[in-house]
């Protein structure tokens, strides 16, 4: 069911009046607004208690889950009077009929398609008018070293949105700084200030300097975008603040200063801050004036740069909120700035509160951004926090954050720095017979900050687009695309050839040190289509046997080819021998694409071996098992073993004659004779005698004459097979006693 139909159905069910329950939504809505204003810093009184969240009567903010059918909520007479979209956050503002809010709230809260529904909380400024005759004027700029910072930057070209009670359009210290803005509260273009708060905030941030009157703002050449979200008595609501933030972002504000707020949590308000940050804007928010660590929104959301207050001696402003949300601190006590009064019009006044601290920080942010417009909001925030004057406990603390803002140190840390490509991430997209490549380029400065508005020039090694350009966003990222690439092209290389700084560097007449990046930033991407020249397969696999005296083993000759049937060298071949157990072995191919795998040693009665090639590895190649000619080979039966019997052994005066009868395998071509004084073959030595063989069917008869024996000794004789692979199994021994004529039958081995 669409959201429009859904609420209409809910409205019909709610047409019967019901009484508000004690302590329910209606009871909360009718709570009296507690004052957010602090008290003069010189007055020794307790800080005001944090008030409960105050709410606009009969107003809710609702957001439906993604995919819910219908963009808006319907209107039902007597239940829902008006529905307005909150652009940028995907939520809707619902105006209910008097007395019907609690029922509508309950119905929406029980709807499974509703992501959230919240009251439209009231916001108020975090400041207090002080004695207009207070003696010292404008100590804040000197405290944060703004005059020295003006030698570097005055904020020219940077837009600061003052989302507040409006700004006095006729004030002589502000009228040259103002851009056309919008009155969110009354839904018109009249942004005149009728409570004075927004005018005071605007003057601290960007009042005109060197005009012979009044004061100077922290960023005296910045532009002010007035966005009115508070009424003539400085009261507003979350929904208006949300719209104000979205309006400011969509109309070019780099910095949004918010010095009002409330104590009620509101996901749609946080969504607006996320929207601002995603669009590259920096939201600077006041911490609140309750001397507590309880939440004060929007400053308690992590997307805001939250500012606590300090007094003239760099001590803590006693009513300033504190806690984990504090990022920076700035002057907040007895701050002299532009003002508007109903009885005198454009004037000046002192105010105290964290509402005064936030525009000090917003002004310094404008100085930084004017000096380096390519910086992201995250980079600007990092420069401000890393170059603050540490107060209180060493390092960050809950009262001062990273310290009191220092304009001079911030701009000195913002001089143009060389850019470099921090990261290249590529993807490829396949078509039917073509493909394309995309590379996301990330640009940082020398301090590691992402840089926006950098023109990236790049060249492709192939494709329909030889040269690509893109411009980085607030995260320092942009994407270049190759265009169509042919299916038979198997890789493409992107080279970043240049990084160009924004015009702002040259306009400020400051030496730009951004380099052109002479071609060392490259990324090569492989085609999604397989390249035959990089596909490896086994083209030949041959197993041969090795016979040893007490065991046998196997070798396998492997030949590796690519998809064009060209032998490939330097390929690591992984294989597995499987017989009575499993063994692995590997080898690396030579220039002919060949290498030899060696099995372990096995006893004569071992089972046949099976060899399987499991992997082929070389950088830039991939194993293609489906194209392999031979991945598996088997040794079959165990290798044939010579069987022998001693025919006779006859000692004689001139030596010993031994006759051997053997069943000779086909692969045995000859025998060598060995002799020893013991029955251990490892002590045997070759006997330099001739062997005389006569074949009889499948048997062979060998005769041996050894004329080097000495009487009174016993000798042991062996025959060793000579096959195609060299010496093999030893046959024997046969023992002969000279002259004792003792003859021992040999051991028959298989």
Tab-separated table of C-alpha atoms in Angstrom, residues 660 671-675 685-689 691 704 717-720:
chain	number	residue	atom	x	y	z
A	660	UNK	CA	73.405	-67.762	-12.902
A	671	UNK	CA	74.278	-56.979	-15.663
A	672	UNK	CA	77.238	-55.761	-13.626
A	673	UNK	CA	78.863	-58.036	-11.009
A	674	UNK	CA	79.701	-56.892	-7.461
A	675	UNK	CA	81.649	-58.724	-4.726
A	685	UNK	CA	82.845	-53.459	-5.124
A	686	UNK	CA	82.603	-54.083	-8.887
A	687	UNK	CA	84.278	-57.271	-10.124
A	688	UNK	CA	86.296	-56.766	-13.346
A	689	UNK	CA	85.112	-59.934	-15.030
A	691	UNK	CA	79.688	-62.168	-18.083
A	704	UNK	CA	81.054	-65.549	-14.318
A	717	UNK	CA	78.455	-61.978	-5.242
A	718	UNK	CA	75.633	-59.826	-6.699
A	719	UNK	CA	74.394	-59.034	-10.177
A	720	UNK	CA	73.029	-55.485	-10.757
